[in-house]
Amino acid sequence: MVPASTLVSGSVGTVETRYLDLPDPVRLDCGRDLHPVRVAYETYGTLSPRRDNVVLVCHALSGDAHAAGVSTVRPETGTRDGFGAEDRDGASGQALGWWDGMIGPGKAFDTDRFFVVSTNLLGGCRGTTGPSSTDPATGRPYGSDFPVVTVADMVRTQRAFLDVLGIERLAAVAGGSLGGMQALEWAILYPDQVDSIVVIASTPALHPQGMAWNAIARESIMRDPDWQGGHYYGTGRTPDAGMGVARMVGHVTYLSAPALHEKFGRRLQFADDIRYTITEPEFEVESYLRHQADSFVRRFDANTYLTMSRALTYFDLARQYGDGSLTRALDGVAARTLLITFSSDWLYPPSGSEEIDAALRALGKPSELHLIDAPYGHDCFLLEEQRQTPIVRRFLAAG
Amino acid sequence: MVPASTLVSGSVGTVETRYLDLPDPVRLDCGRDLHPVRVAYETYGTLSPRRDNVVLVCHALSGDAHAAGVSTVRPETGTRDGFGAEDRDGASGQALGWWDGMIGPGKAFDTDRFFVVSTNLLGGCRGTTGPSSTDPATGRPYGSDFPVVTVADMVRTQRAFLDVLGIERLAAVAGGSLGGMQALEWAILYPDQVDSIVVIASTPALHPQGMAWNAIARESIMRDPDWQGGHYYGTGRTPDAGMGVARMVGHVTYLSAPALHEKFGRRLQFADDIRYTITEPEFEVESYLRHQADSFVRRFDANTYLTMSRALTYFDLARQYGDGSLTRALDGVAARTLLITFSSDWLYPPSGSEEIDAALRALGKPSELHLIDAPYGHDCFLLEEQRQTPIVRRFLAAG
């Protein structure tokens, strides 16, 4: 870890993403063995001599290993979903980590106490092996030949990565959205190695409307002729048009209707009146969506989007581990569980966290559920740092 | 009108869409004069000698003139948004009108009493002049040279059409969604000629999230290379890929999350387990969306979709007629107003109708608002016929 900068209060300072090659193939749910697998990661804080202060932080669909601090290597890194996505990129071209508000000295995941580890997920496009990596069988990028991976596959990859670092136990696994799914999966797959999980704005299984939004985003990418069946690398063409639409859909689902109303209303781009155009944005909200799409396609790979979206759609604890029963699926969990959910999150609504809490309680397991009344929808897990911080700090202090 | 068939109880029987060419150009909000303009229409019931029993029924984004009865001419006509879209097409290849449950002998719009008129909207693709019509200036289809039209333009076209039929007054103007917008616009533009309006699942102005969904749908169409800048007619290529995604987005917004949950849950296409595929549907909800997209692109024109979507996004009574005040905009309304809204409609939420009702009441004008508690989202206006019928019948009987 790079020493904390004095420039940013509570910051872990300037950081750099590092890379590690796993020694063994990763066995995947689909039956394939994947090798080689490289993992991009960052760490913040200091590993204790007893190696008992490790917090694994897991990112969501469009995240990466750069969770905290300032990265000067790739200035486009670390923009976040939702409002303020641009705010994290300073004029200097530096980029703050996607959860910088939650990770650092004195923050929710306190780097004065914890050794925080963040990896780019399997299937990613930010340094960890994914569809844009070279397929050893062909010498060319995998493209759509990359295996279809699950959240469990991501977690097994994290497990193998931590093995190399010599870390057996985790004081906590934490994440929002798809990141929360990984925390849950950790608690089930490795019950003896996880002391606690922090599951934010997540669910035991995406509801059908959320599945529909994800399906639409994938369709939009795959219907773009520039997707080329997934083999677009090196062709000079990428499915930016379809990815842009996918991002717009995602973006609206990450926010709430009242948040869009508050931010844009029905304000016109040009104040006086409408200009009778279909091809150009007339309203601020239309212009904003187009901007979000344009900036996203510059930093993200379409096949990784498909991979992540498929994994989070498959994720279903009751189906995977409980023969349809969530309670049965959670029967082996030994970790203490903290659940945080947001009133305006309609993509991962509070009911999902409530189901997990109810199942854990029915099993007599320690679970704590906090519903935060906040207006910004699913993006709250990235934005409501102030209100999450005391909850997370108290939960981790009790560990 | 064709005599009522005895085959279908309460049906107006077999019907045929007719066409009428307007004698004069239509002056549009954008400043252009459009000529020639042909209007596709159907009528049901009998015009009274005093011509005082006319109900104009207005369709929504993807509708057409075939609102009631059985059409044998174009079997693909008249499928409706939402659940049951297919149900209207019998095995015989006949198609029921999109509001057949509401229009007919003894129904909400009772053809034993009223002469019901339904037209395809200006900009449409089902017989009324629209982007796929021939541009007299070039001899080729307008494509994206078709003027950008407003709801007011649609209403002025209906007015001109009714002039030719010799109909001055309307006992009622009725419609859902975009159709409700037309009813409101009628009451403002022609206050002395409208006795009552029936505004269902509509709004005085689409909210920003709804504007966003519409923008995404249009982006999806325009980003499809086969759209070809709007001039795809005669090229052998149509933007089916983008239109399909647009339809999927629309479809999900027409339904409610609980409705999707109830209908599909997380059921897999193949019951046993997942197959690890990104390109093929794995879940029933994914397969359903793809089917909806495929069937829609066969019956609808992309440029008409853009035109309708733009018009309903522009629609804003307070901006158009009230200097930002809805109350001021409605100040001249003389029609009795019936508003029906549905609890689960998140695209055109009850708050929109409540605003209209409050503004009319503040002005001392007769207004009646009914909130129907029903689970199917925006599509309720097409599906909840049984519960709308007594409300509409009583309202019209009081006229």
Short mmCIF file of C-alpha atoms in Angstrom, two decimals, chain B residues 78-89 251 263 288 292 379 383:
data_model
loop_
_atom_site.label_atom_id
_atom_site.label_comp_id
_atom_site.label_asym_id
_atom_site.label_seq_id
_atom_site.Cartn_x
_atom_site.Cartn_y
_atom_site.Cartn_z
CA GLY B 78 -55.26 -4.74 -33.33
CA THR B 79 -52.92 -6.67 -31.12
CA ARG B 80 -52.60 -4.79 -27.91
CA ASP B 81 -49.82 -3.87 -25.57
CA GLY B 82 -49.25 -6.12 -22.64
CA PHE B 83 -50.54 -9.45 -21.52
CA GLY B 84 -52.94 -11.01 -23.88
CA ALA B 85 -51.56 -9.21 -26.91
CA GLU B 86 -51.82 -12.48 -28.72
CA ASP B 87 -55.18 -13.39 -27.28
CA ARG B 88 -56.91 -10.98 -29.60
CA ASP B 89 -55.80 -12.86 -32.67
CA HIS B 251 -43.16 -3.52 -22.56
CA LYS B 263 -46.52 -14.27 -14.52
CA TYR B 288 -41.15 -13.58 -23.46
CA GLN B 292 -42.74 -9.50 -27.82
CA ASP B 379 -51.57 -1.90 -19.36
CA LEU B 383 -57.05 -4.98 -19.47
#
